[in-house]
Structures are given as C-alpha cells and as structure tokens.
Amino acid sequence: MTDGDTVVDDSERAALLREVAEDVRGESSESEQIAAMLYRVSDLYDPDEETTPAEIYRNVRNILDIKERGGLPERD
C-alpha cells in the first residue's frame, strides 16, 4: 500500500504479484506485456526497490506505447 509517494513494505503482496506475473507470462506479446506490468507494480511493495507510483505509471505507459507502435525495434 502507498501513502502518497511513501511505499509501505508488503513483501507478501510483491511476491504474489510476481507469482501471478509468472503464471500469466506466455508466448503471446499480450501475456508478456501484462507480466511486465505486474512486475513493475510489484516493485511498489518491495522494500528493496526504490520507486514511486509515478515512476511505475510512466514505465507502464511506456510498455503500452511500445505495444501500440508494434514492439521494440530489432537489434543488430
């Protein structure tokens, strides 16, 4: 849980979100996208991560923007 920009340690919630992310992850780009978003949200509850809700929002927005553009460019 958060209180503004303050993160409250909830390791169990972080672990649950990461477990769900692993279950959701699959072969499709949509399942990879959802798993990535769940991992980012789980960082909010992980006491070892230093992140804010605003940073997570921007990261998830970036994930959605990349999906909308058709994915990341190919690396050489």
PDB file of N, CA and C in Angstrom:
ATOM      1  N   MET A   1       0.846  -1.170   0.000  1.00  0.00           N
ATOM      2  CA  MET A   1       0.000   0.000   0.000  1.00  0.00           C
ATOM      3  C   MET A   1       0.889   1.228   0.000  1.00  0.00           C
ATOM      4  N   THR A   2       0.405   2.300  -0.561  1.00  0.00           N
ATOM      5  CA  THR A   2       1.182   3.532  -0.572  1.00  0.00           C
ATOM      6  C   THR A   2       0.432   4.624   0.156  1.00  0.00           C
ATOM      7  N   ASP A   3       1.196   5.559   0.645  1.00  0.00           N
ATOM      8  CA  ASP A   3       0.639   6.747   1.271  1.00  0.00           C
ATOM      9  C   ASP A   3       1.256   7.917   0.525  1.00  0.00           C
ATOM     10  N   GLY A   4       0.609   8.378  -0.539  1.00  0.00           N
ATOM     11  CA  GLY A   4       1.205   9.388  -1.409  1.00  0.00           C
ATOM     12  C   GLY A   4       2.371   8.772  -2.155  1.00  0.00           C
ATOM     13  N   ASP A   5       3.572   9.299  -1.923  1.00  0.00           N
ATOM     14  CA  ASP A   5       4.759   8.749  -2.563  1.00  0.00           C
ATOM     15  C   ASP A   5       5.541   7.837  -1.629  1.00  0.00           C
ATOM     16  N   THR A   6       4.999   7.536  -0.447  1.00  0.00           N
ATOM     17  CA  THR A   6       5.668   6.670   0.507  1.00  0.00           C
ATOM     18  C   THR A   6       5.225   5.233   0.279  1.00  0.00           C
ATOM     19  N   VAL A   7       6.184   4.332   0.172  1.00  0.00           N
ATOM     20  CA  VAL A   7       5.878   2.928  -0.058  1.00  0.00           C
ATOM     21  C   VAL A   7       5.878   2.205   1.277  1.00  0.00           C
ATOM     22  N   VAL A   8       4.840   1.421   1.500  1.00  0.00           N
ATOM     23  CA  VAL A   8       4.739   0.612   2.699  1.00  0.00           C
ATOM     24  C   VAL A   8       5.188  -0.800   2.336  1.00  0.00           C
ATOM     25  N   ASP A   9       6.117  -1.344   3.127  1.00  0.00           N
ATOM     26  CA  ASP A   9       6.642  -2.683   2.880  1.00  0.00           C
ATOM     27  C   ASP A   9       5.517  -3.708   2.938  1.00  0.00           C
ATOM     28  N   ASP A  10       5.341  -4.422   1.854  1.00  0.00           N
ATOM     29  CA  ASP A  10       4.372  -5.508   1.802  1.00  0.00           C
ATOM     30  C   ASP A  10       4.967  -6.597   0.909  1.00  0.00           C
ATOM     31  N   SER A  11       5.967  -7.282   1.458  1.00  0.00           N
ATOM     32  CA  SER A  11       6.698  -8.300   0.704  1.00  0.00           C
ATOM     33  C   SER A  11       5.795  -9.417   0.199  1.00  0.00           C
ATOM     34  N   GLU A  12       4.771  -9.756   0.991  1.00  0.00           N
ATOM     35  CA  GLU A  12       3.849 -10.816   0.569  1.00  0.00           C
ATOM     36  C   GLU A  12       3.089 -10.399  -0.682  1.00  0.00           C
ATOM     37  N   ARG A  13       2.650  -9.146  -0.726  1.00  0.00           N
ATOM     38  CA  ARG A  13       1.925  -8.654  -1.902  1.00  0.00           C
ATOM     39  C   ARG A  13       2.845  -8.623  -3.120  1.00  0.00           C
ATOM     40  N   ALA A  14       4.086  -8.185  -2.930  1.00  0.00           N
ATOM     41  CA  ALA A  14       5.052  -8.163  -4.027  1.00  0.00           C
ATOM     42  C   ALA A  14       5.262  -9.582  -4.563  1.00  0.00           C
ATOM     43  N   ALA A  15       5.423 -10.546  -3.658  1.00  0.00           N
ATOM     44  CA  ALA A  15       5.637 -11.939  -4.068  1.00  0.00           C
ATOM     45  C   ALA A  15       4.422 -12.484  -4.816  1.00  0.00           C
ATOM     46  N   LEU A  16       3.224 -12.159  -4.339  1.00  0.00           N
ATOM     47  CA  LEU A  16       2.004 -12.623  -5.008  1.00  0.00           C
ATOM     48  C   LEU A  16       1.897 -12.043  -6.413  1.00  0.00           C
ATOM     49  N   LEU A  17       2.152 -10.747  -6.557  1.00  0.00           N
ATOM     50  CA  LEU A  17       2.089 -10.134  -7.884  1.00  0.00           C
ATOM     51  C   LEU A  17       3.100 -10.772  -8.839  1.00  0.00           C
ATOM     52  N   ARG A  18       4.287 -11.073  -8.340  1.00  0.00           N
ATOM     53  CA  ARG A  18       5.309 -11.694  -9.181  1.00  0.00           C
ATOM     54  C   ARG A  18       4.941 -13.127  -9.537  1.00  0.00           C
ATOM     55  N   GLU A  19       4.290 -13.820  -8.618  1.00  0.00           N
ATOM     56  CA  GLU A  19       3.823 -15.180  -8.904  1.00  0.00           C
ATOM     57  C   GLU A  19       2.753 -15.159 -10.000  1.00  0.00           C
ATOM     58  N   VAL A  20       1.828 -14.218  -9.892  1.00  0.00           N
ATOM     59  CA  VAL A  20       0.789 -14.077 -10.917  1.00  0.00           C
ATOM     60  C   VAL A  20       1.434 -13.718 -12.256  1.00  0.00           C
ATOM     61  N   ALA A  21       2.427 -12.838 -12.239  1.00  0.00           N
ATOM     62  CA  ALA A  21       3.121 -12.459 -13.471  1.00  0.00           C
ATOM     63  C   ALA A  21       3.737 -13.686 -14.140  1.00  0.00           C
ATOM     64  N   GLU A  22       4.334 -14.563 -13.347  1.00  0.00           N
ATOM     65  CA  GLU A  22       4.921 -15.790 -13.916  1.00  0.00           C
ATOM     66  C   GLU A  22       3.846 -16.685 -14.515  1.00  0.00           C
ATOM     67  N   ASP A  23       2.696 -16.774 -13.828  1.00  0.00           N
ATOM     68  CA  ASP A  23       1.589 -17.599 -14.338  1.00  0.00           C
ATOM     69  C   ASP A  23       1.019 -17.033 -15.630  1.00  0.00           C
ATOM     70  N   VAL A  24       0.978 -15.708 -15.747  1.00  0.00           N
ATOM     71  CA  VAL A  24       0.387 -15.043 -16.906  1.00  0.00           C
ATOM     72  C   VAL A  24       1.324 -15.086 -18.105  1.00  0.00           C
ATOM     73  N   ARG A  25       2.620 -15.001 -17.830  1.00  0.00           N
ATOM     74  CA  ARG A  25       3.611 -14.931 -18.912  1.00  0.00           C
ATOM     75  C   ARG A  25       3.442 -16.144 -19.827  1.00  0.00           C
ATOM     76  N   GLY A  26       3.441 -15.869 -21.103  1.00  0.00           N
ATOM     77  CA  GLY A  26       3.280 -16.931 -22.082  1.00  0.00           C
ATOM     78  C   GLY A  26       3.964 -16.570 -23.373  1.00  0.00           C
ATOM     79  N   GLU A  27       3.505 -17.186 -24.422  1.00  0.00           N
ATOM     80  CA  GLU A  27       4.111 -16.995 -25.735  1.00  0.00           C
ATOM     81  C   GLU A  27       3.634 -15.728 -26.435  1.00  0.00           C
ATOM     82  N   SER A  28       2.465 -15.236 -26.076  1.00  0.00           N
ATOM     83  CA  SER A  28       1.929 -14.074 -26.798  1.00  0.00           C
ATOM     84  C   SER A  28       2.528 -12.780 -26.269  1.00  0.00           C
ATOM     85  N   SER A  29       2.562 -11.783 -27.131  1.00  0.00           N
ATOM     86  CA  SER A  29       3.084 -10.483 -26.708  1.00  0.00           C
ATOM     87  C   SER A  29       2.184  -9.856 -25.652  1.00  0.00           C
ATOM     88  N   GLU A  30       0.889 -10.136 -25.715  1.00  0.00           N
ATOM     89  CA  GLU A  30      -0.032  -9.591 -24.727  1.00  0.00           C
ATOM     90  C   GLU A  30       0.258 -10.146 -23.345  1.00  0.00           C
ATOM     91  N   SER A  31       0.521 -11.441 -23.244  1.00  0.00           N
ATOM     92  CA  SER A  31       0.813 -12.023 -21.935  1.00  0.00           C
ATOM     93  C   SER A  31       2.153 -11.526 -21.407  1.00  0.00           C
ATOM     94  N   GLU A  32       3.117 -11.325 -22.284  1.00  0.00           N
ATOM     95  CA  GLU A  32       4.410 -10.762 -21.870  1.00  0.00           C
ATOM     96  C   GLU A  32       4.220  -9.338 -21.361  1.00  0.00           C
ATOM     97  N   GLN A  33       3.377  -8.594 -22.032  1.00  0.00           N
ATOM     98  CA  GLN A  33       3.107  -7.205 -21.656  1.00  0.00           C
ATOM     99  C   GLN A  33       2.444  -7.136 -20.276  1.00  0.00           C
ATOM    100  N   ILE A  34       1.449  -7.956 -20.047  1.00  0.00           N
ATOM    101  CA  ILE A  34       0.763  -7.964 -18.758  1.00  0.00           C
ATOM    102  C   ILE A  34       1.721  -8.398 -17.648  1.00  0.00           C
ATOM    103  N   ALA A  35       2.533  -9.411 -17.917  1.00  0.00           N
ATOM    104  CA  ALA A  35       3.511  -9.859 -16.921  1.00  0.00           C
ATOM    105  C   ALA A  35       4.488  -8.738 -16.575  1.00  0.00           C
ATOM    106  N   ALA A  36       4.953  -8.008 -17.572  1.00  0.00           N
ATOM    107  CA  ALA A  36       5.882  -6.902 -17.326  1.00  0.00           C
ATOM    108  C   ALA A  36       5.235  -5.824 -16.460  1.00  0.00           C
ATOM    109  N   MET A  37       3.974  -5.537 -16.717  1.00  0.00           N
ATOM    110  CA  MET A  37       3.280  -4.534 -15.916  1.00  0.00           C
ATOM    111  C   MET A  37       3.099  -5.008 -14.471  1.00  0.00           C
ATOM    112  N   LEU A  38       2.767  -6.281 -14.296  1.00  0.00           N
ATOM    113  CA  LEU A  38       2.621  -6.813 -12.942  1.00  0.00           C
ATOM    114  C   LEU A  38       3.932  -6.750 -12.170  1.00  0.00           C
ATOM    115  N   TYR A  39       5.030  -7.062 -12.856  1.00  0.00           N
ATOM    116  CA  TYR A  39       6.336  -6.960 -12.207  1.00  0.00           C
ATOM    117  C   TYR A  39       6.618  -5.531 -11.768  1.00  0.00           C
ATOM    118  N   ARG A  40       6.318  -4.572 -12.624  1.00  0.00           N
ATOM    119  CA  ARG A  40       6.562  -3.166 -12.262  1.00  0.00           C
ATOM    120  C   ARG A  40       5.709  -2.762 -11.061  1.00  0.00           C
ATOM    121  N   VAL A  41       4.454  -3.158 -11.029  1.00  0.00           N
ATOM    122  CA  VAL A  41       3.593  -2.823  -9.902  1.00  0.00           C
ATOM    123  C   VAL A  41       4.102  -3.501  -8.631  1.00  0.00           C
ATOM    124  N   SER A  42       4.608  -4.710  -8.752  1.00  0.00           N
ATOM    125  CA  SER A  42       5.110  -5.412  -7.562  1.00  0.00           C
ATOM    126  C   SER A  42       6.282  -4.668  -6.928  1.00  0.00           C
ATOM    127  N   ASP A  43       7.040  -3.930  -7.730  1.00  0.00           N
ATOM    128  CA  ASP A  43       8.169  -3.160  -7.194  1.00  0.00           C
ATOM    129  C   ASP A  43       7.717  -2.130  -6.157  1.00  0.00           C
ATOM    130  N   LEU A  44       6.488  -1.672  -6.279  1.00  0.00           N
ATOM    131  CA  LEU A  44       5.961  -0.692  -5.349  1.00  0.00           C
ATOM    132  C   LEU A  44       5.915  -1.246  -3.923  1.00  0.00           C
ATOM    133  N   TYR A  45       5.715  -2.546  -3.788  1.00  0.00           N
ATOM    134  CA  TYR A  45       5.562  -3.176  -2.481  1.00  0.00           C
ATOM    135  C   TYR A  45       6.839  -3.851  -1.990  1.00  0.00           C
ATOM    136  N   ASP A  46       7.870  -3.846  -2.790  1.00  0.00           N
ATOM    137  CA  ASP A  46       9.137  -4.487  -2.444  1.00  0.00           C
ATOM    138  C   ASP A  46      10.018  -3.493  -1.687  1.00  0.00           C
ATOM    139  N   PRO A  47      10.387  -3.816  -0.450  1.00  0.00           N
ATOM    140  CA  PRO A  47      11.190  -2.874   0.332  1.00  0.00           C
ATOM    141  C   PRO A  47      12.590  -2.645  -0.247  1.00  0.00           C
ATOM    142  N   ASP A  48      13.049  -3.540  -1.108  1.00  0.00           N
ATOM    143  CA  ASP A  48      14.373  -3.397  -1.715  1.00  0.00           C
ATOM    144  C   ASP A  48      14.357  -2.520  -2.965  1.00  0.00           C
ATOM    145  N   GLU A  49      13.178  -2.192  -3.445  1.00  0.00           N
ATOM    146  CA  GLU A  49      13.051  -1.347  -4.632  1.00  0.00           C
ATOM    147  C   GLU A  49      12.788   0.095  -4.210  1.00  0.00           C
ATOM    148  N   GLU A  50      13.401   1.007  -4.917  1.00  0.00           N
ATOM    149  CA  GLU A  50      13.161   2.425  -4.652  1.00  0.00           C
ATOM    150  C   GLU A  50      12.420   2.997  -5.855  1.00  0.00           C
ATOM    151  N   THR A  51      11.113   3.020  -5.743  1.00  0.00           N
ATOM    152  CA  THR A  51      10.293   3.508  -6.847  1.00  0.00           C
ATOM    153  C   THR A  51       9.071   4.214  -6.289  1.00  0.00           C
ATOM    154  N   THR A  52       8.421   4.979  -7.125  1.00  0.00           N
ATOM    155  CA  THR A  52       7.211   5.700  -6.725  1.00  0.00           C
ATOM    156  C   THR A  52       6.074   5.294  -7.653  1.00  0.00           C
ATOM    157  N   PRO A  53       4.854   5.546  -7.229  1.00  0.00           N
ATOM    158  CA  PRO A  53       3.730   5.264  -8.124  1.00  0.00           C
ATOM    159  C   PRO A  53       3.863   6.002  -9.457  1.00  0.00           C
ATOM    160  N   ALA A  54       4.377   7.226  -9.425  1.00  0.00           N
ATOM    161  CA  ALA A  54       4.538   7.994 -10.672  1.00  0.00           C
ATOM    162  C   ALA A  54       5.544   7.321 -11.603  1.00  0.00           C
ATOM    163  N   GLU A  55       6.636   6.798 -11.061  1.00  0.00           N
ATOM    164  CA  GLU A  55       7.627   6.109 -11.897  1.00  0.00           C
ATOM    165  C   GLU A  55       7.042   4.829 -12.496  1.00  0.00           C
ATOM    166  N   ILE A  56       6.271   4.124 -11.699  1.00  0.00           N
ATOM    167  CA  ILE A  56       5.637   2.897 -12.204  1.00  0.00           C
ATOM    168  C   ILE A  56       4.632   3.244 -13.292  1.00  0.00           C
ATOM    169  N   TYR A  57       3.845   4.289 -13.089  1.00  0.00           N
ATOM    170  CA  TYR A  57       2.891   4.723 -14.103  1.00  0.00           C
ATOM    171  C   TYR A  57       3.614   5.032 -15.415  1.00  0.00           C
ATOM    172  N   ARG A  58       4.706   5.789 -15.336  1.00  0.00           N
ATOM    173  CA  ARG A  58       5.449   6.141 -16.559  1.00  0.00           C
ATOM    174  C   ARG A  58       5.999   4.890 -17.236  1.00  0.00           C
ATOM    175  N   ASN A  59       6.487   3.936 -16.459  1.00  0.00           N
ATOM    176  CA  ASN A  59       7.031   2.724 -17.040  1.00  0.00           C
ATOM    177  C   ASN A  59       5.943   1.896 -17.718  1.00  0.00           C
ATOM    178  N   VAL A  60       4.802   1.759 -17.051  1.00  0.00           N
ATOM    179  CA  VAL A  60       3.687   1.008 -17.644  1.00  0.00           C
ATOM    180  C   VAL A  60       3.185   1.724 -18.890  1.00  0.00           C
ATOM    181  N   ARG A  61       3.115   3.041 -18.853  1.00  0.00           N
ATOM    182  CA  ARG A  61       2.703   3.819 -20.025  1.00  0.00           C
ATOM    183  C   ARG A  61       3.669   3.564 -21.187  1.00  0.00           C
ATOM    184  N   ASN A  62       4.961   3.482 -20.881  1.00  0.00           N
ATOM    185  CA  ASN A  62       5.965   3.185 -21.895  1.00  0.00           C
ATOM    186  C   ASN A  62       5.751   1.787 -22.489  1.00  0.00           C
ATOM    187  N   ILE A  63       5.443   0.816 -21.644  1.00  0.00           N
ATOM    188  CA  ILE A  63       5.156  -0.545 -22.123  1.00  0.00           C
ATOM    189  C   ILE A  63       3.983  -0.512 -23.096  1.00  0.00           C
ATOM    190  N   LEU A  64       2.930   0.212 -22.745  1.00  0.00           N
ATOM    191  CA  LEU A  64       1.754   0.305 -23.615  1.00  0.00           C
ATOM    192  C   LEU A  64       2.070   1.043 -24.915  1.00  0.00           C
ATOM    193  N   ASP A  65       2.879   2.093 -24.832  1.00  0.00           N
ATOM    194  CA  ASP A  65       3.266   2.838 -26.036  1.00  0.00           C
ATOM    195  C   ASP A  65       4.075   1.964 -26.989  1.00  0.00           C
ATOM    196  N   ILE A  66       4.985   1.179 -26.448  1.00  0.00           N
ATOM    197  CA  ILE A  66       5.794   0.281 -27.285  1.00  0.00           C
ATOM    198  C   ILE A  66       4.897  -0.733 -27.976  1.00  0.00           C
ATOM    199  N   LYS A  67       3.937  -1.282 -27.248  1.00  0.00           N
ATOM    200  CA  LYS A  67       2.995  -2.236 -27.821  1.00  0.00           C
ATOM    201  C   LYS A  67       2.207  -1.579 -28.955  1.00  0.00           C
ATOM    202  N   GLU A  68       1.765  -0.339 -28.720  1.00  0.00           N
ATOM    203  CA  GLU A  68       0.976   0.379 -29.723  1.00  0.00           C
ATOM    204  C   GLU A  68       1.777   0.616 -31.001  1.00  0.00           C
ATOM    205  N   ARG A  69       3.096   0.838 -30.851  1.00  0.00           N
ATOM    206  CA  ARG A  69       3.963   1.070 -32.014  1.00  0.00           C
ATOM    207  C   ARG A  69       4.362  -0.227 -32.708  1.00  0.00           C
ATOM    208  N   GLY A  70       3.975  -1.348 -32.147  1.00  0.00           N
ATOM    209  CA  GLY A  70       4.287  -2.621 -32.789  1.00  0.00           C
ATOM    210  C   GLY A  70       5.502  -3.329 -32.219  1.00  0.00           C
ATOM    211  N   GLY A  71       5.986  -2.884 -31.085  1.00  0.00           N
ATOM    212  CA  GLY A  71       7.091  -3.560 -30.429  1.00  0.00           C
ATOM    213  C   GLY A  71       8.381  -2.767 -30.510  1.00  0.00           C
ATOM    214  N   LEU A  72       9.403  -3.333 -29.898  1.00  0.00           N
ATOM    215  CA  LEU A  72      10.732  -2.712 -29.914  1.00  0.00           C
ATOM    216  C   LEU A  72      11.396  -2.940 -31.260  1.00  0.00           C
ATOM    217  N   PRO A  73      12.241  -2.010 -31.690  1.00  0.00           N
ATOM    218  CA  PRO A  73      12.957  -2.224 -32.948  1.00  0.00           C
ATOM    219  C   PRO A  73      13.925  -3.418 -32.813  1.00  0.00           C
ATOM    220  N   GLU A  74      14.150  -4.080 -33.895  1.00  0.00           N
ATOM    221  CA  GLU A  74      15.068  -5.227 -33.911  1.00  0.00           C
ATOM    222  C   GLU A  74      16.489  -4.765 -33.637  1.00  0.00           C
ATOM    223  N   ARG A  75      17.215  -5.540 -32.849  1.00  0.00           N
ATOM    224  CA  ARG A  75      18.629  -5.250 -32.593  1.00  0.00           C
ATOM    225  C   ARG A  75      19.486  -5.970 -33.625  1.00  0.00           C
ATOM    226  N   ASP A  76      20.588  -5.339 -33.974  1.00  0.00           N
ATOM    227  CA  ASP A  76      21.502  -5.969 -34.938  1.00  0.00           C
ATOM    228  C   ASP A  76      22.531  -6.811 -34.242  1.00  0.00           C
TER     229      ASP A  76
END
